[in-house]
Coordinates of C-alpha atoms in Angstrom, one line a residue:
I10 CA 165.9 119.7 41.6
R11 CA 164.2 118.9 38.2
E12 CA 163.9 115.0 39.3
S13 CA 161.9 115.8 42.5
A14 CA 160.1 118.4 41.1
T15 CA 158.7 116.3 38.6
L16 CA 158.3 113.4 40.9
T17 CA 156.4 116.1 43.2
R18 CA 154.1 116.9 40.0
D19 CA 153.8 113.1 39.6
V20 CA 152.4 112.4 43.0
L21 CA 150.2 115.3 43.1
E22 CA 148.3 114.6 40.2
Q23 CA 147.9 110.8 40.7
H24 CA 146.7 111.8 44.3
F25 CA 144.5 114.4 43.1
N26 CA 142.8 112.4 40.7
D27 CA 142.1 108.9 42.6
L28 CA 140.6 111.8 44.9
K29 CA 138.3 112.8 42.3
G30 CA 137.3 109.3 41.4
T31 CA 136.9 108.4 44.5
L32 CA 134.7 111.5 45.5
K33 CA 132.6 110.9 41.9
K34 CA 132.2 107.3 43.5
L35 CA 131.3 108.2 46.8
L36 CA 128.6 110.9 45.1
D37 CA 127.0 108.3 42.9
E38 CA 126.7 105.8 45.4
R39 CA 124.6 108.6 47.8
L40 CA 122.5 109.9 44.7
M41 CA 122.1 105.9 44.2
S42 CA 120.9 105.7 47.8
L43 CA 118.5 108.2 48.0
L44 CA 116.8 107.6 44.7
Q45 CA 116.3 104.2 45.7
E46 CA 114.7 105.8 49.3
V47 CA 112.2 107.8 46.8
D48 CA 111.3 104.6 45.1
T49 CA 110.4 102.6 48.2
I50 CA 108.2 105.6 49.7
E51 CA 106.7 106.2 46.4
Q52 CA 105.9 102.4 46.1
E53 CA 104.8 102.1 49.2
S54 CA 102.3 105.0 49.7
I55 CA 101.1 105.2 46.2
K56 CA 99.6 101.4 46.9
P57 CA 96.4 102.3 48.9
L58 CA 96.1 105.2 46.9
D59 CA 95.6 103.4 43.5
E60 CA 93.5 100.6 45.0
C61 CA 91.3 103.9 46.3
Q62 CA 91.0 104.7 43.2
K63 CA 90.3 101.5 41.3
L64 CA 86.6 100.7 43.7
I65 CA 85.8 104.6 42.9
E66 CA 86.4 104.0 39.4
H67 CA 84.2 100.7 39.3
G68 CA 81.8 102.4 41.4
V69 CA 81.5 105.0 38.8
S70 CA 81.6 102.4 36.1
T71 CA 78.5 100.8 37.8
A72 CA 76.2 103.5 38.4
D73 CA 77.3 104.9 34.4
D74 CA 75.6 101.5 33.6
L75 CA 72.8 101.1 35.9
L76 CA 71.7 105.0 34.8
R77 CA 71.7 103.7 31.0
D78 CA 69.4 100.5 32.0
G79 CA 67.1 103.0 33.6
E80 CA 66.9 105.6 30.8
S81 CA 66.5 102.4 28.5
A82 CA 63.3 101.0 30.7
V83 CA 61.9 104.6 30.8
H84 CA 62.4 105.1 27.1
G85 CA 61.5 101.5 25.9
D86 CA 58.8 100.2 24.3
V87 CA 55.5 100.0 26.3
G88 CA 55.4 96.0 26.2
Q89 CA 59.1 95.7 27.4
Q90 CA 58.9 98.4 30.2
N91 CA 57.5 96.4 32.8
E92 CA 60.0 93.9 32.0
K93 CA 62.9 96.4 32.1
L94 CA 61.7 98.3 34.9
C95 CA 61.8 95.2 37.1
S96 CA 64.9 94.2 36.1
F97 CA 66.3 97.8 36.7
T98 CA 65.1 97.9 40.0
K99 CA 66.3 94.5 41.2
K100 CA 69.9 95.9 40.0
A101 CA 69.6 98.9 41.5
L102 CA 68.9 97.3 45.0
H103 CA 72.0 95.2 45.1
I104 CA 74.3 98.4 44.5
Q105 CA 75.0 100.3 47.4
L106 CA 75.6 103.9 45.1
D107 CA 75.5 105.7 48.6
S108 CA 79.0 104.2 49.8
L109 CA 82.9 105.2 49.3
P110 CA 85.9 103.7 50.1
E111 CA 87.8 105.3 52.9
V112 CA 89.9 108.3 51.2
P113 CA 93.4 108.5 53.2
S114 CA 93.5 112.3 55.0
L115 CA 95.5 114.7 53.0
V116 CA 97.8 115.3 55.9
D117 CA 98.6 111.5 55.8
V118 CA 99.7 111.3 52.1
P119 CA 103.4 111.8 51.6
C120 CA 104.6 114.5 49.6
L121 CA 108.2 114.2 48.7
S122 CA 111.0 116.7 48.6
A123 CA 115.1 116.6 48.5
Q124 CA 116.5 118.3 51.5
L125 CA 120.0 119.6 50.4
D126 CA 122.2 121.1 52.5
D127 CA 124.3 123.8 50.6
C128 CA 126.7 123.9 53.5
L129 CA 128.6 121.2 52.6
L130 CA 130.0 122.8 49.5
T131 CA 131.4 125.5 51.9
I132 CA 133.1 122.6 53.9
L133 CA 134.4 121.2 50.9
K134 CA 135.5 124.1 49.4
N135 CA 137.5 124.8 52.7
Q136 CA 139.0 121.4 53.4
I137 CA 140.2 121.1 49.6
F138 CA 142.1 124.3 49.8
R139 CA 143.9 123.1 53.0
H140 CA 144.6 119.6 51.7
G141 CA 148.2 119.0 50.9
T142 CA 151.5 121.1 51.0
V143 CA 154.6 121.5 48.9
A144 CA 157.8 121.4 50.9
S145 CA 161.1 122.2 49.5
R146 CA 163.4 120.6 52.5
P147 CA 162.8 117.7 54.3
P148 CA 163.5 117.8 58.1
V149 CA 165.6 114.9 58.1
Q150 CA 168.0 113.4 55.5
L151 CA 170.0 110.1 55.5
E152 CA 174.0 111.2 56.7
E153 CA 175.9 107.6 56.4
F154 CA 176.3 104.3 55.5
V155 CA 178.4 101.6 57.2
E156 CA 178.9 97.9 55.1
K157 CA 178.1 95.1 57.2
P158 CA 178.3 91.3 56.6
G159 CA 175.2 90.7 54.9
G160 CA 173.8 94.2 56.3
I161 CA 174.1 98.5 56.3
L162 CA 174.4 100.1 59.1
V163 CA 171.9 103.4 58.0
R164 CA 172.6 106.8 59.9
W165 CA 170.5 110.2 59.3
C166 CA 170.2 113.2 61.0
K167 CA 167.7 116.1 61.8
V168 CA 168.4 119.3 59.2
D169 CA 165.6 121.7 60.3
D170 CA 166.5 123.2 63.8
D171 CA 162.9 124.0 64.4
F172 CA 161.5 120.4 63.8
I173 CA 161.1 118.4 67.1
P174 CA 161.3 114.3 65.7
Q175 CA 158.9 111.8 67.9
D176 CA 159.8 109.2 65.6
Y177 CA 161.7 108.0 62.5
R178 CA 160.5 105.8 59.8
L179 CA 163.0 104.3 57.4
Q180 CA 162.2 102.6 54.5
Y181 CA 164.5 100.4 51.5
R182 CA 163.7 98.7 48.4
K183 CA 166.0 96.4 46.0
S184 CA 167.3 99.0 42.8
T185 CA 164.8 96.8 40.6
A186 CA 161.9 96.7 42.9
S187 CA 159.2 99.2 42.5
H188 CA 158.3 100.1 45.9
F189 CA 159.5 100.5 49.2
E190 CA 159.1 98.7 52.6
D191 CA 159.2 99.6 56.1
V192 CA 162.3 98.2 58.3
Y193 CA 162.5 100.6 60.8
V194 CA 160.2 102.8 62.9
G195 CA 162.0 104.3 66.4
S196 CA 162.8 107.2 67.9
E197 CA 166.7 105.9 67.4
T198 CA 169.1 107.6 64.4
E199 CA 170.8 104.5 63.1
F200 CA 169.2 101.4 62.1
I201 CA 171.2 97.8 60.9
V202 CA 169.4 96.4 58.0
L203 CA 169.9 92.9 57.6
H204 CA 169.1 90.2 54.8
I205 CA 170.8 92.6 52.2
D206 CA 172.5 90.5 49.2
P207 CA 176.2 91.6 48.5
N208 CA 177.2 93.7 45.7
V209 CA 173.2 94.9 45.0
D210 CA 172.1 98.5 45.4
Y211 CA 169.3 99.1 47.5
Q212 CA 167.9 102.6 47.6
F213 CA 167.0 104.0 51.0
R214 CA 164.9 107.0 52.5
V215 CA 163.6 108.3 55.9
C216 CA 161.4 111.0 57.1
A217 CA 160.0 111.5 60.7
R218 CA 156.9 112.4 62.8
G219 CA 157.0 115.4 64.9
D220 CA 156.2 115.9 68.5
G221 CA 152.1 115.3 69.2
R222 CA 151.9 114.8 65.6
Q223 CA 150.4 112.0 63.7
E224 CA 151.2 112.5 60.1
W225 CA 154.9 112.0 58.9
S226 CA 157.2 114.7 57.5
P227 CA 157.9 114.5 53.4
W228 CA 160.7 111.8 52.8
S229 CA 164.2 112.5 52.6
V230 CA 166.3 112.4 49.1
P231 CA 166.5 108.8 48.7
Q232 CA 170.2 107.2 48.4
I233 CA 171.8 104.5 47.3
G234 CA 173.9 102.1 49.7
H235 CA 175.2 98.6 49.3
T236 CA 177.6 96.4 50.7
T237 CA 180.9 93.7 49.7
L238 CA 181.0 92.1 52.7
V239 CA 179.3 88.2 52.6
P240 CA 176.6 87.7 55.5
H241 CA 177.8 85.7 58.3
E242 CA 176.6 82.4 58.4
W243 CA 176.8 79.4 60.7
T244 CA 177.9 76.3 59.3
T245 CA 175.4 73.2 58.8
G246 CA 175.6 69.6 59.5
L247 CA 176.1 69.9 63.6
E248 CA 173.9 67.6 65.3
G249 CA 172.9 69.9 68.4
Y250 CA 171.6 72.8 66.5
S251 CA 169.2 73.9 64.2
L252 CA 169.4 76.6 61.7
S253 CA 167.5 79.6 59.9
S254 CA 166.6 79.3 56.4
R255 CA 169.3 82.2 56.3
R256 CA 171.5 80.4 58.4
N257 CA 172.0 83.7 60.4
I258 CA 170.0 82.2 63.7
A259 CA 171.5 79.3 65.6
L260 CA 168.9 77.4 68.1
R261 CA 170.7 74.7 70.7
N262 CA 168.4 72.0 70.3
D263 CA 167.1 69.2 72.5
S264 CA 170.0 66.5 71.1
Q265 CA 172.4 65.2 73.6
S266 CA 175.3 66.1 71.0
C267 CA 177.5 68.9 72.1
G268 CA 180.4 70.5 70.3
V269 CA 181.4 74.2 69.1
L270 CA 179.1 75.6 66.3
Y271 CA 181.3 77.5 63.9
S272 CA 180.9 79.8 61.6
K273 CA 180.8 78.8 57.7
A274 CA 184.2 80.7 56.8
P275 CA 186.7 83.1 58.5
T276 CA 184.0 86.2 57.4
Y277 CA 184.8 88.1 60.6
F278 CA 188.0 90.7 59.5
C279 CA 189.7 93.3 61.7
G280 CA 188.0 96.7 61.8
Q281 CA 184.5 95.4 61.7
T282 CA 181.7 94.8 65.0
L283 CA 180.8 91.1 65.3
T284 CA 177.4 91.0 67.0
F285 CA 175.8 88.2 68.9
R286 CA 172.3 88.6 69.9
Q287 CA 170.4 86.1 71.9
V288 CA 166.5 85.9 70.8
L289 CA 163.5 84.4 72.4
S290 CA 163.3 80.5 71.2
G291 CA 159.3 80.8 71.7
I292 CA 159.8 80.2 75.5
E293 CA 160.1 83.2 77.6
T294 CA 163.3 82.4 79.7
V295 CA 166.9 80.9 77.8
G296 CA 168.3 78.2 78.2
Q297 CA 170.3 77.0 81.5
P298 CA 173.4 78.1 82.0
D299 CA 176.5 76.2 82.0
R300 CA 180.3 77.5 82.7
R301 CA 181.3 75.8 79.6
D302 CA 179.1 77.8 77.9
S303 CA 180.6 80.6 74.9
L304 CA 180.0 83.0 72.0
G305 CA 183.6 84.1 71.0
V306 CA 186.1 84.0 67.6
C307 CA 189.1 81.7 67.0
V308 CA 191.8 81.5 64.6
E309 CA 190.7 78.1 63.5
Q310 CA 188.3 75.5 63.8
Q311 CA 189.1 72.6 66.0
N312 CA 186.7 69.9 65.8
G313 CA 185.9 67.7 68.7
C314 CA 186.1 70.6 71.7
D315 CA 183.1 71.4 73.5
S316 CA 184.1 75.0 74.1
L317 CA 185.5 78.3 73.2
Q318 CA 187.5 78.4 76.1
R319 CA 190.9 77.2 74.4
D320 CA 194.0 78.2 72.5
K321 CA 193.8 80.6 69.8
A322 CA 190.6 81.6 70.9
V323 CA 188.8 84.4 73.3
C324 CA 185.1 84.3 73.9
V325 CA 182.4 85.4 76.4
S326 CA 180.5 82.6 78.9
T327 CA 176.7 82.8 79.5
N328 CA 177.6 84.2 83.3
G329 CA 179.9 86.7 81.8
A330 CA 183.4 85.5 82.4
V331 CA 186.0 86.2 79.6
F332 CA 188.5 83.6 78.0
V333 CA 191.3 84.5 76.1
N334 CA 193.2 81.3 74.8
G335 CA 191.6 79.4 77.8
K336 CA 192.8 81.4 80.6
E337 CA 189.8 83.2 82.4
M338 CA 190.6 87.2 82.7
T339 CA 189.9 88.7 86.0
N340 CA 187.6 91.4 84.5
Q341 CA 183.7 89.7 84.1
L342 CA 180.4 91.2 81.7
P343 CA 177.3 90.6 82.9
A344 CA 175.4 87.5 82.1
V345 CA 173.5 86.6 79.1
T346 CA 169.9 86.7 79.3
S347 CA 167.1 86.7 76.8
G348 CA 167.7 89.6 74.5
S349 CA 171.4 90.4 75.5
T350 CA 173.7 91.5 72.6
V351 CA 177.2 90.7 72.8
T352 CA 179.8 92.6 70.1
F353 CA 183.4 92.1 69.3
D354 CA 185.8 94.6 68.0
M355 CA 189.2 93.9 67.3
E356 CA 192.1 96.0 65.5
V357 CA 195.6 95.4 64.9
V358 CA 198.1 96.6 67.0
Q359 CA 201.8 96.8 64.9
L360 CA 204.7 95.7 67.2
G361 CA 207.3 96.5 64.7
P362 CA 208.6 96.2 61.2
S363 CA 208.6 92.3 61.4
S364 CA 205.5 91.5 63.4
N365 CA 203.1 90.7 60.4
E366 CA 206.2 88.1 59.5
G367 CA 206.0 85.6 61.9
G368 CA 206.4 86.1 66.0
N369 CA 204.3 87.8 67.8
F370 CA 201.1 89.2 66.3
K371 CA 198.6 91.3 68.6
L372 CA 195.1 92.3 68.1
R373 CA 193.3 95.0 70.7
V374 CA 190.0 93.2 71.4
T375 CA 186.7 95.1 72.9
I376 CA 184.2 93.3 73.8
S377 CA 181.1 95.2 75.2
S378 CA 177.5 93.7 76.4
N379 CA 174.9 95.4 78.2
N380 CA 176.7 98.7 78.8
R381 CA 179.7 97.1 80.0
E382 CA 183.0 96.4 78.3
V383 CA 186.5 94.8 78.8
V384 CA 189.4 95.7 76.9
F385 CA 192.7 93.7 76.3
D386 CA 195.6 92.7 73.8
W387 CA 195.3 89.3 72.1
V388 CA 199.0 87.7 71.6
L389 CA 198.7 85.3 68.5
D390 CA 201.9 83.4 67.3
Q391 CA 201.1 84.4 63.6
C392 CA 198.9 86.8 61.5
C393 CA 195.7 87.0 61.5
V394 CA 193.1 89.4 60.1
S395 CA 190.1 87.1 59.3
L396 CA 188.7 84.8 61.8
Y397 CA 186.0 82.5 62.5
F398 CA 183.2 82.8 65.2
G399 CA 181.6 80.2 66.9
C400 CA 179.4 79.3 70.3
S401 CA 178.6 76.1 72.2
F402 CA 175.6 75.7 74.7
S403 CA 175.2 72.6 77.0
Y404 CA 171.8 72.7 77.3
P405 CA 168.8 73.2 74.7
G406 CA 166.6 76.7 74.4
W407 CA 169.6 79.2 73.3
K408 CA 169.4 80.7 70.2
V409 CA 171.9 83.3 68.7
L410 CA 171.5 85.5 65.9
V411 CA 175.1 86.7 64.3
F412 CA 175.6 89.9 62.2

């Protein structure tokens, strides 16, 4: 409680400090804009009046000079009087004392004033008093973390019965990172977060958006999750396949070379779920299917084979046929298409005290695809709890993600 209360105080103080800074900046910008508008109107309006004033002042000054010349001519010496009167007369004839420049009408002269609406303060006050809330309990909480190879399955649940969720938003970050990042937004209540480094702590949090609402709910209590399982990787070097940088996606390329692409190591353990997902490879369709195509698991790598449809392997063909130790089963799954997901689940079936000491060893296998599944027992002649996975495609265009 103390930790969340301290964090909430920090968030509130930071948010309102940011608001105050932003509001001050906006008000300063608006004030500067209005002052510039006043300056522009003043400069444009005062210019003709200043010119008019200069003309009037010049006329008055000229009239004063002429008046002084006239007084000097009248009161001067008799000998110079005629000469001064003649000069005065000539000067007076060239000056128009009865004309004035056009003076703008009073109604045409701007008179600036500031129009300020006091209701802005009322609007801001009402908005500020309604801004922000403090929630004591988020409506959704993280429920479970399930380790996956190179990933974590995160599950969450609604804890507020009155809350009707429309979407969920899941975020995560490394324990050493400072910022969370979105990893899922949608209506599901679980998500597999991939690209997780083994034995590294990650922090997760989730929130929800109510039905018909735009804003997100408060975040759940952050929780730590990690995985100890190394990520699944395809092995490198097979000519017919191109791999992604993390080596969890394999693309069947245009090479004529064919064969089975195996995992780097036997990283699939019984009790886990192995998932193959067909993803787009830049085109809207997958590659051309072939009956030898296969996705599956095997006890050991056998270089030189062109398919997993062999002994000590179980697999699914792209047409949906299921093969166990090289024999096709009567049950069939839907064909693999773009976006299809195929999952393998296996568990050890105990046959007796000596079942793990040679002799028969049985695994219960469940293969699912497009909401259909087949279940069967896979009998082996040796104890085997970790398996290789593999794929083989005869034609280019197939692109498979494994996790």
